[in-house]
Tab-separated table of C-alpha atoms in Angstrom:
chain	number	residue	atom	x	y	z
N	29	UNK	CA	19.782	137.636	-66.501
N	30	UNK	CA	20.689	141.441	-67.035
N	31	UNK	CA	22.669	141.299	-63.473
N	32	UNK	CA	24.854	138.138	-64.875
N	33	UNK	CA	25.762	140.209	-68.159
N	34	UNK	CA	26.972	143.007	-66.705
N	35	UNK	CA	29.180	141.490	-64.041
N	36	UNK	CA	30.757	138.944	-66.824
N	37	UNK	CA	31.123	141.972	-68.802
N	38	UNK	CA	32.646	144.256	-66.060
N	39	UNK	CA	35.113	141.349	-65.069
N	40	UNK	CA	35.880	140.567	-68.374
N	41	UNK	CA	36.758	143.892	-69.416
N	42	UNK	CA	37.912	144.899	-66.210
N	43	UNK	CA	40.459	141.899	-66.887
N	44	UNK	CA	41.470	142.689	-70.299
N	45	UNK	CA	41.520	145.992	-70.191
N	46	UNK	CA	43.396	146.806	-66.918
N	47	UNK	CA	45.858	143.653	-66.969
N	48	UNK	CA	48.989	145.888	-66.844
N	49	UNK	CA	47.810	148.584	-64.689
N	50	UNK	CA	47.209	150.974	-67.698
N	51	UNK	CA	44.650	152.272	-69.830
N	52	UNK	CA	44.653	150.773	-72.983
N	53	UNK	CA	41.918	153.524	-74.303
N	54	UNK	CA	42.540	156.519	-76.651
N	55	UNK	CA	42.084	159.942	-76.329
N	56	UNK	CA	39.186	160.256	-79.219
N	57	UNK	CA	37.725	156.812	-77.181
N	58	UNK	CA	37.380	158.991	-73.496
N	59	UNK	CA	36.158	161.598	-75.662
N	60	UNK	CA	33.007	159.612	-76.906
N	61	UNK	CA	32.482	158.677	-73.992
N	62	UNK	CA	31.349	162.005	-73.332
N	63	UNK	CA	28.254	162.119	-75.943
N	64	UNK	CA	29.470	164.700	-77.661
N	65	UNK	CA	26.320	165.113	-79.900
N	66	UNK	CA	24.402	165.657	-76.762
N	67	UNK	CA	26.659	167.890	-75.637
N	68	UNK	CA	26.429	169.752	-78.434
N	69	UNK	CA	23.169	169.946	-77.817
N	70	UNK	CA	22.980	171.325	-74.520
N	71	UNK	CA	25.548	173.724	-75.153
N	72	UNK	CA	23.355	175.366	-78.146
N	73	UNK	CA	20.039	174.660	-76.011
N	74	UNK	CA	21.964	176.482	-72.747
N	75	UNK	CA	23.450	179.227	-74.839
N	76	UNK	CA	20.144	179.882	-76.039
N	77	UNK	CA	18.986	180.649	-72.583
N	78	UNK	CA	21.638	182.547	-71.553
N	79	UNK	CA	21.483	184.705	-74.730
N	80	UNK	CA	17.630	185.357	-74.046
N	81	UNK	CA	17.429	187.165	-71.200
N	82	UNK	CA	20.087	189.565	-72.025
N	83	UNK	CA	22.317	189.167	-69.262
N	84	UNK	CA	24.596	191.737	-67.938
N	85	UNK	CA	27.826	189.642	-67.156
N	86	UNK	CA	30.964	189.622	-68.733
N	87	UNK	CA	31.697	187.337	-71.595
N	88	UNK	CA	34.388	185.264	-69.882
N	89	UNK	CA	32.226	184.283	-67.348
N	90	UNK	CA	29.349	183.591	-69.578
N	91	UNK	CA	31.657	181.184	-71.310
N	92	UNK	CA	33.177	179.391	-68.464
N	93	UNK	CA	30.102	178.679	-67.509
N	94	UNK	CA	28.570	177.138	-70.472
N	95	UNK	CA	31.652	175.018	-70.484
N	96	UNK	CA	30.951	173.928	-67.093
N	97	UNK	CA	27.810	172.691	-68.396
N	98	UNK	CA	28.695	171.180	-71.275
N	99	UNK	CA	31.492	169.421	-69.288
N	100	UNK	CA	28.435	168.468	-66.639
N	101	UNK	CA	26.482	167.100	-69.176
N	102	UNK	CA	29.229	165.026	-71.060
N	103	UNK	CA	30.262	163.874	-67.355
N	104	UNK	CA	26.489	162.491	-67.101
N	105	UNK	CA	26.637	160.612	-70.733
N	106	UNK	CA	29.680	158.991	-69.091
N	107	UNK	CA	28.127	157.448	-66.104
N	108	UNK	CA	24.931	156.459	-68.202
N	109	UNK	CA	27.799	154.589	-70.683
N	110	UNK	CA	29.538	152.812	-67.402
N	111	UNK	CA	26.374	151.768	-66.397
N	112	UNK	CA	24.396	150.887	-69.120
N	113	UNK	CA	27.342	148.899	-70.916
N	114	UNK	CA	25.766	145.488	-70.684
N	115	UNK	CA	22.464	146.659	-72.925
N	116	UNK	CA	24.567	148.667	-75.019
N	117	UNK	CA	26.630	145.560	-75.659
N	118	UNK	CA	23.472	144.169	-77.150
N	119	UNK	CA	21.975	146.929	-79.183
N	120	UNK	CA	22.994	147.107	-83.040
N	121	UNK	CA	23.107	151.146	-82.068
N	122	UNK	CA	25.371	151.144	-79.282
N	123	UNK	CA	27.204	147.922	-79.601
N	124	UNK	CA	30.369	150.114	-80.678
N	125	UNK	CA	30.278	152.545	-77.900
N	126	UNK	CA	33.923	152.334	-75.951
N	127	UNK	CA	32.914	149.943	-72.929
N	128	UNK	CA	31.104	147.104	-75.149
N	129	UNK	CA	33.118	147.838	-77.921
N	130	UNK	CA	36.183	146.654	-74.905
N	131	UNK	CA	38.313	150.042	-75.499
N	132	UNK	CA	37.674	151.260	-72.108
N	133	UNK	CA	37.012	149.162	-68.647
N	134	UNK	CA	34.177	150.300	-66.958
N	135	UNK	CA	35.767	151.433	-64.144
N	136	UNK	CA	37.920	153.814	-65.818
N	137	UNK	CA	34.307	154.961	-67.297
N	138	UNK	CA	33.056	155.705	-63.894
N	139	UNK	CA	36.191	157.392	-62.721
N	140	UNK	CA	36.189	159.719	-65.611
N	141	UNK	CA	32.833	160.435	-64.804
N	142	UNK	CA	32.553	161.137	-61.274
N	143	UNK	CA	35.734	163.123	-61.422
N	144	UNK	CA	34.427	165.668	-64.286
N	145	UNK	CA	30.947	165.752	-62.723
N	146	UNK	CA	32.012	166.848	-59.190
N	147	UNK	CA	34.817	169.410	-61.359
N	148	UNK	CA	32.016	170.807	-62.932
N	149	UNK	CA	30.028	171.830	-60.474
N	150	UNK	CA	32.603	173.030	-57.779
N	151	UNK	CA	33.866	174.800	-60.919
N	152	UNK	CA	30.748	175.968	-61.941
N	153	UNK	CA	29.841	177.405	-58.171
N	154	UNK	CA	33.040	179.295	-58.616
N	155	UNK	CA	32.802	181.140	-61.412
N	156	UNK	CA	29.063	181.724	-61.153
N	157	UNK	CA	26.597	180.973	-58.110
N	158	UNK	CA	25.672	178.130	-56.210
N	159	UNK	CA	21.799	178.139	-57.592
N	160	UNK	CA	23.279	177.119	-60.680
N	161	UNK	CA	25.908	174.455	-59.233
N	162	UNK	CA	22.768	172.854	-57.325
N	163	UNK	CA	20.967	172.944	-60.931
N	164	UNK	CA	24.239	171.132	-62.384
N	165	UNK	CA	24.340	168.559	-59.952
N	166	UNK	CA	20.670	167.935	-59.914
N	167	UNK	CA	20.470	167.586	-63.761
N	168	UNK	CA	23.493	165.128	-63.413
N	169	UNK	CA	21.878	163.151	-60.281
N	170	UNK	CA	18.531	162.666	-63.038
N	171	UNK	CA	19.936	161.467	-65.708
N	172	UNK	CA	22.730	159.292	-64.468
N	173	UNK	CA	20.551	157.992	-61.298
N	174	UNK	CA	17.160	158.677	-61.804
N	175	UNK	CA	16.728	158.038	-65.820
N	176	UNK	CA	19.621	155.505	-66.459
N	177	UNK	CA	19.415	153.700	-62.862
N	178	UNK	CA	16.160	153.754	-62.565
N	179	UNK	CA	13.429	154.833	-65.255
N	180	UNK	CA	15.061	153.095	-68.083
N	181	UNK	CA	14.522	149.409	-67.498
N	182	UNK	CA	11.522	150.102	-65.609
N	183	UNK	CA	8.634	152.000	-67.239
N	184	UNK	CA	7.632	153.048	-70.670
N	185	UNK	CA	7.523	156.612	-69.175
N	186	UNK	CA	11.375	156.253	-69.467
N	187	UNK	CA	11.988	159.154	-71.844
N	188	UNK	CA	9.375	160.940	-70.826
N	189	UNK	CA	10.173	161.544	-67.240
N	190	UNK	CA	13.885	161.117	-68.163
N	191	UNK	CA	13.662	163.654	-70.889
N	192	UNK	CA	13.613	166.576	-68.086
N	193	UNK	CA	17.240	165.927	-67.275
N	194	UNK	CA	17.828	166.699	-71.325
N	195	UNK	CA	15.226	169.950	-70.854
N	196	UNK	CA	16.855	171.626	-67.867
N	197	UNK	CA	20.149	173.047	-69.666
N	198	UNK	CA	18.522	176.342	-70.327
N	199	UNK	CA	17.389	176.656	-67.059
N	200	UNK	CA	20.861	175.933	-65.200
N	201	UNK	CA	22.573	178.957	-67.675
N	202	UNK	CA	19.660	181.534	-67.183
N	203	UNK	CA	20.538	181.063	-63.732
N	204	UNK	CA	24.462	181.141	-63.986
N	205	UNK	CA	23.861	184.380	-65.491
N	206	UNK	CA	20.894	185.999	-63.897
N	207	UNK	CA	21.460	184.106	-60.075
N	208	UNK	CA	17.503	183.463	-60.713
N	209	UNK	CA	15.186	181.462	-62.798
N	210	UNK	CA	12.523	182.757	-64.791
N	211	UNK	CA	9.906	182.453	-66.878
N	212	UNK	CA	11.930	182.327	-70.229
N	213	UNK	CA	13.741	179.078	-69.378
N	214	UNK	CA	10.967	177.314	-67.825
N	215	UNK	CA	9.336	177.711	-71.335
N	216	UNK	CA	12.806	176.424	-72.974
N	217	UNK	CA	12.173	173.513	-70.798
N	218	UNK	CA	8.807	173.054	-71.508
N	219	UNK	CA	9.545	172.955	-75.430
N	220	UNK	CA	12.288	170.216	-74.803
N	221	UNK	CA	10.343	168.432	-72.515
N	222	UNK	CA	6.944	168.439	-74.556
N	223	UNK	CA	9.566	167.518	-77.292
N	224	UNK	CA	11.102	164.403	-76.196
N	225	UNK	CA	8.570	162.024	-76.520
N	226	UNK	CA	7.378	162.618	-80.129
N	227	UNK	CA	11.319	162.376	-80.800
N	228	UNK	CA	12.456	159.321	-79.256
N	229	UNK	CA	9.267	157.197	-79.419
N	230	UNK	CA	9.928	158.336	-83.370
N	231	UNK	CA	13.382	156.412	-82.971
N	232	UNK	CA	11.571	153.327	-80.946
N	233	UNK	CA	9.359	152.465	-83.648
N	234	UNK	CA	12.148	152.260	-86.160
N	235	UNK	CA	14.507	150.043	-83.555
N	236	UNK	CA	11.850	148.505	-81.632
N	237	UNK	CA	13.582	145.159	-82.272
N	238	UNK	CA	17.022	146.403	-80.837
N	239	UNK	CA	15.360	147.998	-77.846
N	240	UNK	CA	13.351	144.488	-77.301
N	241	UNK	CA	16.525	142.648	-77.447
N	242	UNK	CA	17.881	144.629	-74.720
N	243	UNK	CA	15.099	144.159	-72.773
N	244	UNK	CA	14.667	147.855	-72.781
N	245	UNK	CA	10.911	148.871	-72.399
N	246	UNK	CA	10.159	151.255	-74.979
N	247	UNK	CA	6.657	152.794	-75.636
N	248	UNK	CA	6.221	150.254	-78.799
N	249	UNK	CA	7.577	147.332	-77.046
N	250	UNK	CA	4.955	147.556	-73.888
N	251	UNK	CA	1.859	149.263	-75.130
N	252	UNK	CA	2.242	148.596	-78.574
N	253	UNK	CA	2.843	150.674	-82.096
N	254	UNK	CA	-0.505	151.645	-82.421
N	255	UNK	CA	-0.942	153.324	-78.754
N	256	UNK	CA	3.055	154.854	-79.183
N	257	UNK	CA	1.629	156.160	-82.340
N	258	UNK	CA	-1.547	157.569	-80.819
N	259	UNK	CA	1.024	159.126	-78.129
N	260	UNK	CA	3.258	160.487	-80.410
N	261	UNK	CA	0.536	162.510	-81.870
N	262	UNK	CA	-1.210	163.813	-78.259
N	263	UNK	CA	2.495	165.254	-77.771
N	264	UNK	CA	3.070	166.819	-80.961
N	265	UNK	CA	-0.430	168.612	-80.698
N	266	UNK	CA	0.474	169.990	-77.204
N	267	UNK	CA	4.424	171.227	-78.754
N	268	UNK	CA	2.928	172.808	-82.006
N	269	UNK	CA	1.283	175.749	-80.005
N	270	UNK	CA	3.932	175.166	-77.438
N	271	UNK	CA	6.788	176.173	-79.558
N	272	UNK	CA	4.921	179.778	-79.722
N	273	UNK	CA	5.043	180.230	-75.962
N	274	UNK	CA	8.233	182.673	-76.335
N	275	UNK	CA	6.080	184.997	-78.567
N	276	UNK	CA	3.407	185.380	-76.204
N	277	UNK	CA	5.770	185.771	-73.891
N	278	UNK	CA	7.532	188.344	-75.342
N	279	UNK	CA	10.855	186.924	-76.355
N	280	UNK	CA	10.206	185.327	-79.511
N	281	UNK	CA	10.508	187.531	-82.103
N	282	UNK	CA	8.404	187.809	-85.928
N	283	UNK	CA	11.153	185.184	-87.818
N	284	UNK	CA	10.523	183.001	-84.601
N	285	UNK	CA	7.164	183.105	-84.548
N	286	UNK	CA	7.230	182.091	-88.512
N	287	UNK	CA	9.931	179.718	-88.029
N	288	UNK	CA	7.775	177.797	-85.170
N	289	UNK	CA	4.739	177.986	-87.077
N	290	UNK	CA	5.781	176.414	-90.085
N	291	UNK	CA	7.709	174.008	-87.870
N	292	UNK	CA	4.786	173.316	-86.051
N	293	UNK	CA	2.680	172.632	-88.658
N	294	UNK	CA	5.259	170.267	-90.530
N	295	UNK	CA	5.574	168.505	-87.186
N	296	UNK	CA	1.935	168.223	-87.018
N	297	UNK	CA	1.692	166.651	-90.310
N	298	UNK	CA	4.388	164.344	-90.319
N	299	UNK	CA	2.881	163.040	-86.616
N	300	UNK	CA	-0.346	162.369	-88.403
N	301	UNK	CA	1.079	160.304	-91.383
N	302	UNK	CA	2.812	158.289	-88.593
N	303	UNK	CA	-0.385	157.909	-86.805
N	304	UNK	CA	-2.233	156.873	-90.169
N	305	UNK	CA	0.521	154.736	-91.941
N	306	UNK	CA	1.395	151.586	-90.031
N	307	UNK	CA	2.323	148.519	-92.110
N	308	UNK	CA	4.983	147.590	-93.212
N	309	UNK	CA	8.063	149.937	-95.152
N	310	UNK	CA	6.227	153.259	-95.626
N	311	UNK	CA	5.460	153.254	-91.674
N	312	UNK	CA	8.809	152.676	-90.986
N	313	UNK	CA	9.905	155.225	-93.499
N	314	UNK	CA	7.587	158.177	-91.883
N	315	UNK	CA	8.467	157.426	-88.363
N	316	UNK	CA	12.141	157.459	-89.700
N	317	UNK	CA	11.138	161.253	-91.145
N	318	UNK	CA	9.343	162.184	-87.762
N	319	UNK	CA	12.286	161.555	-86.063
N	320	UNK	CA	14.517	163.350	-88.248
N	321	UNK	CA	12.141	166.308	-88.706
N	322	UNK	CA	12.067	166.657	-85.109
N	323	UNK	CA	16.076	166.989	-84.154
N	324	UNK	CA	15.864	169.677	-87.294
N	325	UNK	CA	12.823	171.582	-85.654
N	326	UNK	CA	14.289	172.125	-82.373
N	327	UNK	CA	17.451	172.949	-84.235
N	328	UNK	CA	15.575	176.126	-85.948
N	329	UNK	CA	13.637	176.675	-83.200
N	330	UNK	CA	16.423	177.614	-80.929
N	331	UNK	CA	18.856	179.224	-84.063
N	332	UNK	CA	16.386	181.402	-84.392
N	333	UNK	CA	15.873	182.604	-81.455
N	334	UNK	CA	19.682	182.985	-80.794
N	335	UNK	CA	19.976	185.065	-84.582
N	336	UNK	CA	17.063	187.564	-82.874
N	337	UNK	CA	18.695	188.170	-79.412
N	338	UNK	CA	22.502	187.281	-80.139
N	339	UNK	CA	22.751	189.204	-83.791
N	340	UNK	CA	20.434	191.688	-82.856
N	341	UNK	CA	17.564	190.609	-85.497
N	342	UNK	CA	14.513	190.522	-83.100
N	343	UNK	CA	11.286	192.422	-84.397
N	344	UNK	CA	8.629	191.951	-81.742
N	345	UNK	CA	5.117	190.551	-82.840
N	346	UNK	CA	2.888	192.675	-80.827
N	347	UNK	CA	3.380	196.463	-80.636
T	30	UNK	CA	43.264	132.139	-59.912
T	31	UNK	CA	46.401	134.652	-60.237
T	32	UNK	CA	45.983	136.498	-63.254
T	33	UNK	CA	49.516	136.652	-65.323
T	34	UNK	CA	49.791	140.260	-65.230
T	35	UNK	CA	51.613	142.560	-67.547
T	36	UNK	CA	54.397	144.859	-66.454
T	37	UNK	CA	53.679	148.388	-66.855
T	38	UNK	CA	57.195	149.029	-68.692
T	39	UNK	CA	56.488	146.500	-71.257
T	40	UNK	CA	53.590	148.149	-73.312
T	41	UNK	CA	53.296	147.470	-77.032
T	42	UNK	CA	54.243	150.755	-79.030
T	43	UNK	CA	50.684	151.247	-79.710
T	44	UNK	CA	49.778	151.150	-75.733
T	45	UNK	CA	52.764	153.884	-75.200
T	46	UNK	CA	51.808	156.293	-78.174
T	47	UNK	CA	48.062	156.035	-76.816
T	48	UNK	CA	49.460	156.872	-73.189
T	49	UNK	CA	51.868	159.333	-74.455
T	50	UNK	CA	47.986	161.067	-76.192
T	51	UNK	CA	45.966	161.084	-73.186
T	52	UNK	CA	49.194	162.083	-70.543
T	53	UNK	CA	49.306	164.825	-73.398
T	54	UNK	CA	45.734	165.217	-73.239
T	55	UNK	CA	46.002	165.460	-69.596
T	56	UNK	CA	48.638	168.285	-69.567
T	57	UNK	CA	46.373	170.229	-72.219
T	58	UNK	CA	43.482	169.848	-69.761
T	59	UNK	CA	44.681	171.260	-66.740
T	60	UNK	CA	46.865	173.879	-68.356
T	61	UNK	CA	43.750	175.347	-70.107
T	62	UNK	CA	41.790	174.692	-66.430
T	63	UNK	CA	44.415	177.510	-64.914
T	64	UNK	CA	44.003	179.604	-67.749
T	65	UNK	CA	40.213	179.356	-67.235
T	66	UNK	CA	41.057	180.360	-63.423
T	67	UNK	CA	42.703	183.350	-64.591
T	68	UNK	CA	40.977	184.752	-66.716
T	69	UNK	CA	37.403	184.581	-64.844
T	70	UNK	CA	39.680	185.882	-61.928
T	71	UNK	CA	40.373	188.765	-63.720
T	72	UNK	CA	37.108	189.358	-65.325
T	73	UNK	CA	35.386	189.023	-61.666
T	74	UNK	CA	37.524	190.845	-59.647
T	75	UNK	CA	38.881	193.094	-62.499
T	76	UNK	CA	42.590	194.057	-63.351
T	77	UNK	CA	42.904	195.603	-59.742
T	78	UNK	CA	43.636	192.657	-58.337
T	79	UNK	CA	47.129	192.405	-59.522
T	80	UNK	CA	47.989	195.782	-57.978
T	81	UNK	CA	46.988	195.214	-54.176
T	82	UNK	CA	49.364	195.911	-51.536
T	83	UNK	CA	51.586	193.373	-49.931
């Protein structure tokens, strides 16, 4: 059934779209394309982990390379558009999204994001090293192959497993400005990755209905509400003393080590009024909260860290 | 079936301004791409580059 959507929906758009032998798609269209709020995100989350480590390059190079990877990253939402465009043609959330919403064919989609894919990681080899380049392309190959391909219409661990392609940004700048990867962006990893699920399985509860509809199989739509809820709070008890790892570590400084214990404990509590409300328009509401919470505790999380290493307001814990 | 297919020249005025943006788009692109080659060229290798013999 999925397999008979998505070729009617390729030809048909491949037809309408593509009739004269010319794009009929906008600038600000090729441009969403690109996820730009997730980009956003992985630009903060990479800067972040460039910033940390203090490294001694100079600036320009710093930046081209945390373009490359935002350009890497937006070059991976494209692909998982191109080929998720028949379920995103069915969910209320994504029904407007350039491919279903007919604005772009979809093989202008994959175009577009092969070609800024491979450019960012010859250009990102260039300017830094080829450890980071192999990063790049890895992160790419997981979330456009091995999340969107794969994992997402075939396992509830979808975000879970998938969410390490959204966790590795840090880990691809430490080493396009160190040539190495250590310890301080394996633990920006592990606070994304530990992060993920609480997030998105935050999101599921509210749109389990869209996600059934596409057949997608969320947490809530396989094991049920009450066992996504159970979940939710298993991960959020294993990121609250997470999100202190860079203190013991050494990098976190005093305002981070308030910031992520106050975050912490609001994540805790909002995780256990999901866990204990679940009828009806207050359950909704908290998961809703959890959800919203969580994009804003990350947020803070890294902000602060970047205020304490980039404007020079770090004031160690210990000693 | 042979699809009716339009010419290229004949695009609405909507099609052409929305070509016109992304061949613009385009241009911007790749001119800031060798500015980006420049600059980390010089920031790599340093101003002495320039100054090498022939």
């Amino acid at each position: 059934m999925m397999t008979i959507v998505t070729n009617s929906l390729t030809e048909e758009h491949n037809e309408t779209l593509v009739t004269s032998g010319v794009s009929k798609g906008d600038v600000s269209d090729f441009f969403a394309l690109l996820k730009p709020r997730v980009m956003f995100l992985v630009v903060f989350t990479a800067l972040v982990g460039m910033v940390v480590v203090h490294p001694d390059i100079h600036p320009v190079v710093a930046f081209a390379s945390l373009l490359m990877i935002a350009i890497g990253a937006g070059a991976s939402g494209c692909l998982n558009m191109w080929w998720d465009a028949d379920i995103d043609a069915i969910m209320i959330r994504t029904r407007k999204r350039p491919i279903p919403a007919g604005k772009i064919a979809p093989g202008e989609a994959l175009a577009f994001g092969m070609t800024l894919s491979v450019g960012s990681v010859i250009v990102l080899g260039l300017v830094s090293n080829v450890l980071a380049a192999s990063l790049l392309a890895f992160t790419i190959f997981f979330y456009a192959v091995i999340y969107s391909m794969w994992l997402k219409r075939s396992t509830p661990q979808n975000i879970v497993i998938g969410g390490a392609a959204g966790a590795l940004p840090p880990i691809v700048a430490q080493a396009a400005v160190t040539g190495h990867v250590g310890w301080e962006s394996i633990i920006l990893f592990a606070i994304i990755f530990i992060w993920t699920p609480p997030h998105f399985w935050a999101l599921a509860l509210v749109k389990s209905s869209d996600y059934e509809r596409a057949g997608i199989p969320m947490m809530p739509n396989v094991a049920g509400p009450d066992s996504t809820r159970r979940q939710i709070l298993a991960y959020t008890v294993l990121l609250a003393p997470l999100g202190l790892a860079p203190v013991a570590y050494g990098f976190g400084g005093l305002a981070y080590a308030i910031v992520a214990t106050l975050g912490g404990l609001g994540m805790l509590a909002l995780a256990v009024q999901v866990f204990r409300l679940r009828e009806g328009e207050p359950a909704m509401r908290v998961a809703q909260q959890l959800f919203g919470f969580s994009i804003l505790y990350l947020f803070v999380l890294f902000a602060t860290l970047l205020a304490e290493h980039g404007l020079g307001f770090f004031r160690p814990v210990f000693g | 079936m042979i699809q009716m297919t339009k010419p290229a020249s004949r695009l609405s005025p909507e099609e052409q301004k929305r070509r016109r943006k992304r061949s613009l788009a385009l241009a911007l692109s790749l001119g800031a791409l060798v500015l980006l080659f420049y600059v980390v060229t010089i920031a790599k290798l340093g101003p002495g580059v320039l100054q090498r013999p022939m």
